[in-house]
Short mmCIF file of N, CA and C in Angstrom, two decimals:
data_model
loop_
_atom_site.label_atom_id
_atom_site.label_comp_id
_atom_site.label_asym_id
_atom_site.label_seq_id
_atom_site.Cartn_x
_atom_site.Cartn_y
_atom_site.Cartn_z
N LYS A 216 125.34 162.13 56.87
CA LYS A 216 126.48 161.78 57.16
C LYS A 216 126.72 161.83 58.92
N ASP A 217 126.36 162.50 58.99
CA ASP A 217 126.53 163.55 60.26
C ASP A 217 125.54 162.60 61.88
N ILE A 218 124.68 162.00 61.17
CA ILE A 218 123.21 161.15 62.53
C ILE A 218 124.31 159.78 61.74
N GLN A 219 124.42 159.04 63.07
CA GLN A 219 124.66 157.61 62.33
C GLN A 219 123.38 156.43 63.24
N VAL A 220 122.40 157.23 63.76
CA VAL A 220 122.00 156.59 64.14
C VAL A 220 120.11 156.66 63.71
N PHE A 221 119.42 156.40 63.50
CA PHE A 221 117.63 156.73 62.85
C PHE A 221 117.03 156.20 63.96
N GLU A 222 116.16 156.92 65.02
CA GLU A 222 114.88 155.70 65.77
C GLU A 222 113.14 156.61 64.81
N PHE A 223 112.64 156.54 63.83
CA PHE A 223 111.35 156.58 64.15
C PHE A 223 110.13 155.95 64.68
N HIS A 224 108.98 156.68 65.11
CA HIS A 224 108.55 156.04 65.32
C HIS A 224 107.48 155.54 64.47
N GLU A 225 106.81 153.80 64.05
CA GLU A 225 106.47 154.26 63.37
C GLU A 225 104.67 153.25 63.92
N ALA A 226 103.82 155.10 63.54
CA ALA A 226 102.54 154.87 63.68
C ALA A 226 102.21 153.92 63.10
N PHE A 227 102.44 153.96 61.80
CA PHE A 227 101.61 153.04 60.94
C PHE A 227 102.78 153.16 59.59
N ALA A 228 103.03 151.99 59.21
CA ALA A 228 103.86 151.91 57.72
C ALA A 228 104.49 152.97 56.48
N ALA A 229 102.87 153.25 56.62
CA ALA A 229 103.33 154.09 55.28
C ALA A 229 103.63 155.49 56.38
N GLN A 230 103.73 155.52 57.43
CA GLN A 230 104.06 156.85 57.61
C GLN A 230 104.98 157.70 57.92
N VAL A 231 106.31 156.37 58.00
CA VAL A 231 107.91 155.97 57.99
C VAL A 231 107.85 156.76 55.80
N VAL A 232 107.37 155.78 55.88
CA VAL A 232 107.98 155.87 54.55
C VAL A 232 107.33 157.38 53.37
N ALA A 233 106.29 157.48 53.83
CA ALA A 233 106.13 158.80 54.04
C ALA A 233 107.07 159.91 55.13
N ASN A 234 107.27 160.06 55.24
CA ASN A 234 108.63 161.18 55.94
C ASN A 234 109.86 160.97 55.43
N LEU A 235 110.57 159.49 55.05
CA LEU A 235 111.09 159.70 53.73
C LEU A 235 111.46 160.09 52.91
N LYS A 236 110.37 159.75 52.36
CA LYS A 236 109.98 160.66 50.63
C LYS A 236 110.12 161.42 51.20
N CYS A 237 109.60 163.08 52.28
CA CYS A 237 109.68 163.80 52.13
C CYS A 237 111.26 164.35 52.65
N LEU A 238 112.23 164.04 53.36
CA LEU A 238 113.10 163.76 53.83
C LEU A 238 114.27 164.38 52.20
N ASP A 239 113.96 163.07 51.57
CA ASP A 239 115.28 163.20 50.40
C ASP A 239 114.11 164.08 49.44
N SER A 240 112.90 165.14 49.02
CA SER A 240 112.85 165.90 48.31
C SER A 240 113.08 167.50 48.44
N ASP A 241 113.54 168.00 47.65
CA ASP A 241 113.89 169.33 47.30
C ASP A 241 112.94 170.49 47.34
N GLN A 242 111.49 168.92 46.96
CA GLN A 242 110.57 170.69 47.03
C GLN A 242 109.45 170.62 47.75
N PHE A 243 109.50 169.46 48.69
CA PHE A 243 109.44 169.32 50.26
C PHE A 243 109.86 170.31 50.77
N ALA A 244 111.35 170.16 50.70
CA ALA A 244 112.18 170.92 51.26
C ALA A 244 111.99 172.81 51.01
N ARG A 245 111.84 173.21 49.82
CA ARG A 245 111.43 174.24 49.39
C ARG A 245 110.21 174.65 50.01
N GLU A 246 108.53 174.65 50.04
CA GLU A 246 107.61 173.85 50.14
C GLU A 246 106.92 174.55 51.24
N LYS A 247 108.32 173.68 52.13
CA LYS A 247 107.37 173.23 53.56
C LYS A 247 107.88 173.41 54.48
N LEU A 248 110.06 173.52 54.32
CA LEU A 248 110.37 173.63 54.27
C LEU A 248 111.54 174.97 54.63
N GLY A 249 111.59 175.65 53.55
CA GLY A 249 112.47 176.87 52.98
C GLY A 249 113.64 176.95 53.54
N ARG A 250 114.04 176.13 52.92
CA ARG A 250 115.45 175.30 52.67
C ARG A 250 115.24 175.33 50.86
N ASP A 251 116.59 176.00 51.01
CA ASP A 251 117.23 175.78 49.19
C ASP A 251 117.38 174.25 49.11
N GLN A 252 117.48 173.29 49.41
CA GLN A 252 118.33 171.91 49.47
C GLN A 252 117.58 170.81 50.54
N LYS A 253 117.26 169.85 49.81
CA LYS A 253 116.69 168.45 51.05
C LYS A 253 117.29 168.26 51.53
N VAL A 254 116.88 167.71 52.78
CA VAL A 254 118.20 167.27 54.45
C VAL A 254 118.35 166.33 53.98
N GLY A 255 117.85 165.46 52.80
CA GLY A 255 118.65 164.45 52.61
C GLY A 255 118.33 162.51 52.38
N ALA A 256 119.21 161.55 52.34
CA ALA A 256 117.64 160.22 52.29
C ALA A 256 118.95 159.96 53.54
N VAL A 257 117.89 159.09 54.03
CA VAL A 257 118.27 158.52 55.52
C VAL A 257 118.15 156.75 54.84
N PRO A 258 120.23 156.40 55.84
CA PRO A 258 120.25 155.27 54.97
C PRO A 258 119.34 153.86 55.43
N PRO A 259 118.79 153.29 54.91
CA PRO A 259 117.77 152.03 55.53
C PRO A 259 117.89 151.19 56.66
N GLU A 260 120.25 151.26 55.87
CA GLU A 260 120.26 150.05 57.30
C GLU A 260 121.03 150.96 58.35
N LYS A 261 120.61 151.58 59.15
CA LYS A 261 120.02 152.89 59.65
C LYS A 261 119.63 153.41 60.80
N LEU A 262 118.74 153.08 59.75
CA LEU A 262 117.01 153.16 60.74
C LEU A 262 116.26 152.49 61.30
N ASN A 263 116.17 152.62 62.65
CA ASN A 263 115.53 150.97 62.64
C ASN A 263 115.99 149.67 62.72
N SER A 264 116.84 150.34 63.60
CA SER A 264 118.21 148.86 62.73
C SER A 264 117.45 148.01 63.96
N TRP A 265 117.18 148.55 64.44
CA TRP A 265 116.97 146.67 66.29
C TRP A 265 115.08 146.74 66.17
N GLY A 266 114.90 146.74 65.09
CA GLY A 266 112.93 147.04 65.09
C GLY A 266 112.75 148.02 65.75
N GLY A 267 111.33 148.56 65.49
CA GLY A 267 110.79 149.82 65.64
C GLY A 267 109.26 149.69 66.40
N SER A 268 108.83 150.68 65.99
CA SER A 268 107.78 150.23 66.86
C SER A 268 106.11 148.95 66.64
N LEU A 269 106.75 149.10 65.09
CA LEU A 269 105.81 148.01 64.66
C LEU A 269 105.73 146.54 65.02
N SER A 270 107.39 146.69 65.67
CA SER A 270 108.23 144.94 66.03
C SER A 270 107.78 145.28 67.45
N LEU A 271 108.58 145.96 68.22
CA LEU A 271 108.50 146.57 69.03
C LEU A 271 107.90 146.45 70.10
N GLY A 272 106.41 146.99 69.96
CA GLY A 272 104.83 147.69 70.75
C GLY A 272 105.14 148.99 70.62
N HIS A 273 104.10 149.33 70.90
CA HIS A 273 104.16 151.18 70.56
C HIS A 273 103.04 150.94 72.16
N PRO A 274 104.18 151.04 73.24
CA PRO A 274 103.29 151.73 74.65
C PRO A 274 102.65 153.17 75.07
N PHE A 275 101.52 152.45 74.24
CA PHE A 275 101.08 154.72 75.01
C PHE A 275 101.75 155.30 76.10
N GLY A 276 102.35 156.54 76.13
CA GLY A 276 102.98 157.66 76.57
C GLY A 276 104.31 156.79 77.71
N ALA A 277 104.48 155.63 76.79
CA ALA A 277 105.78 155.87 76.20
C ALA A 277 106.79 155.74 75.15
N THR A 278 106.24 155.51 74.65
CA THR A 278 106.64 155.39 73.23
C THR A 278 108.47 156.74 73.37
N GLY A 279 107.98 157.60 73.53
CA GLY A 279 108.97 158.88 73.08
C GLY A 279 110.21 157.88 74.63
N ALA A 280 110.43 157.72 75.76
CA ALA A 280 111.53 156.87 76.65
C ALA A 280 111.74 155.89 75.84
N ARG A 281 110.53 155.12 75.29
CA ARG A 281 111.61 154.13 74.13
C ARG A 281 112.13 154.28 73.15
N LEU A 282 111.29 155.56 72.72
CA LEU A 282 112.64 155.11 71.35
C LEU A 282 113.99 156.00 71.75
N VAL A 283 114.33 156.65 72.80
CA VAL A 283 115.35 157.88 73.13
C VAL A 283 116.66 156.27 74.00
N THR A 284 115.35 155.91 74.53
CA THR A 284 116.65 154.82 75.53
C THR A 284 117.28 153.59 73.73
N THR A 285 116.25 153.54 72.84
CA THR A 285 117.03 152.47 71.79
C THR A 285 117.95 153.36 71.56
N ALA A 286 117.54 154.83 70.86
CA ALA A 286 118.82 154.84 70.42
C ALA A 286 119.92 155.34 71.06
N ALA A 287 119.86 155.62 72.49
CA ALA A 287 120.90 156.00 73.52
C ALA A 287 122.25 154.64 73.28
N ASN A 288 120.87 153.63 73.77
CA ASN A 288 122.58 152.49 73.44
C ASN A 288 122.52 151.60 71.97
N ARG A 289 121.67 151.85 71.33
CA ARG A 289 123.05 152.23 69.89
C ARG A 289 123.97 152.95 69.13
N LEU A 290 123.35 153.45 69.42
CA LEU A 290 125.42 154.65 70.06
C LEU A 290 125.72 154.32 70.67
N ILE A 291 125.73 154.15 72.09
CA ILE A 291 127.22 153.15 72.45
C ILE A 291 127.22 151.86 71.20
N GLN A 292 126.08 151.31 70.75
CA GLN A 292 126.85 149.87 71.09
C GLN A 292 127.21 149.54 69.39
N GLU A 293 127.03 150.73 69.07
CA GLU A 293 127.37 151.03 66.72
C GLU A 293 127.92 152.14 67.33
N ASP A 294 128.71 152.96 67.96
CA ASP A 294 129.63 153.76 68.08
C ASP A 294 130.07 155.17 67.59
N GLY A 295 128.19 155.22 68.04
CA GLY A 295 127.66 156.73 66.70
C GLY A 295 127.52 158.29 67.50
N GLU A 296 127.72 158.88 67.48
CA GLU A 296 127.74 160.29 68.15
C GLU A 296 126.76 160.93 67.77
N PHE A 297 126.04 160.72 67.06
CA PHE A 297 124.57 161.68 66.96
C PHE A 297 122.90 160.87 66.41
N ALA A 298 122.25 160.47 66.89
CA ALA A 298 120.78 159.93 66.32
C ALA A 298 119.90 161.18 66.06
N LEU A 299 119.00 160.66 65.59
CA LEU A 299 117.94 161.82 65.07
C LEU A 299 116.49 160.43 65.38
N ILE A 300 116.48 161.26 66.63
CA ILE A 300 114.48 160.51 66.99
C ILE A 300 113.47 161.56 66.96
N ALA A 301 112.58 160.61 66.06
CA ALA A 301 111.21 161.14 65.29
C ALA A 301 109.90 159.95 65.84
N SER A 302 109.24 161.16 65.95
CA SER A 302 107.74 160.39 66.88
C SER A 302 106.64 161.27 66.92
N CYS A 303 105.27 160.23 66.31
CA CYS A 303 104.18 161.80 65.31
C CYS A 303 102.90 160.76 66.30
N ALA A 304 101.88 161.86 66.54
CA ALA A 304 100.45 161.88 67.77
C ALA A 304 99.66 161.74 66.66
N ALA A 305 98.68 161.60 66.80
CA ALA A 305 97.18 162.03 66.68
C ALA A 305 97.07 163.90 66.33
N GLY A 306 95.99 163.72 64.92
CA GLY A 306 95.92 165.46 65.14
C GLY A 306 96.48 166.31 64.50
N ALA A 307 97.87 165.82 63.53
CA ALA A 307 99.15 166.22 62.69
C ALA A 307 99.80 166.89 64.33
N VAL A 308 100.91 166.13 65.25
CA VAL A 308 101.72 166.24 66.34
C VAL A 308 102.75 165.28 66.13
N GLY A 309 103.79 166.37 66.14
CA GLY A 309 104.36 165.84 65.86
C GLY A 309 106.05 166.36 66.77
N ASN A 310 106.98 165.42 67.15
CA ASN A 310 108.12 165.69 67.94
C ASN A 310 109.43 165.38 67.22
N ALA A 311 110.68 166.24 67.42
CA ALA A 311 112.03 165.46 66.40
C ALA A 311 113.20 165.31 67.91
N MET A 312 114.38 165.14 67.98
CA MET A 312 115.50 165.08 68.44
C MET A 312 116.52 165.17 68.57
N VAL A 313 117.85 165.47 68.29
CA VAL A 313 119.57 165.44 67.96
C VAL A 313 119.65 164.67 69.73
N LEU A 314 119.88 163.58 69.57
CA LEU A 314 120.28 162.58 71.07
C LEU A 314 121.91 162.52 70.22
N GLU A 315 122.84 163.38 71.55
CA GLU A 315 124.04 163.30 71.34
C GLU A 315 125.00 162.43 72.49
N ARG A 316 125.92 161.36 71.86
CA ARG A 316 125.96 160.92 73.18
C ARG A 316 127.72 161.50 73.53
N CYS A 317 127.51 161.43 74.90
CA CYS A 317 128.80 161.39 75.83
C CYS A 317 129.40 161.01 75.80
N ARG A 318 130.95 161.31 76.17
CA ARG A 318 131.96 160.21 76.30
C ARG A 318 132.77 160.70 76.93
#
């Protein structure tokens, strides 16, 4: 509810499916995140609604910039307050950020 825009880098389609399943899992939250309950389901209509890396392209070295730019523009167009941006890289590296719209 707190986040209106979700931009996840799709290195490959199965990776995003796995991320969504983990976010909506109480077991994953307890065992891997040390949380009492799951983060929650991501509404499909709010995830990569302008297209993700598989449709827009994956510019090595600029994927993060593409994700942030897309999320910022979506916040304006969709009148949102917060965006969650997530990306992965080789070697089990991952990063995420929450972007807040300034008004």
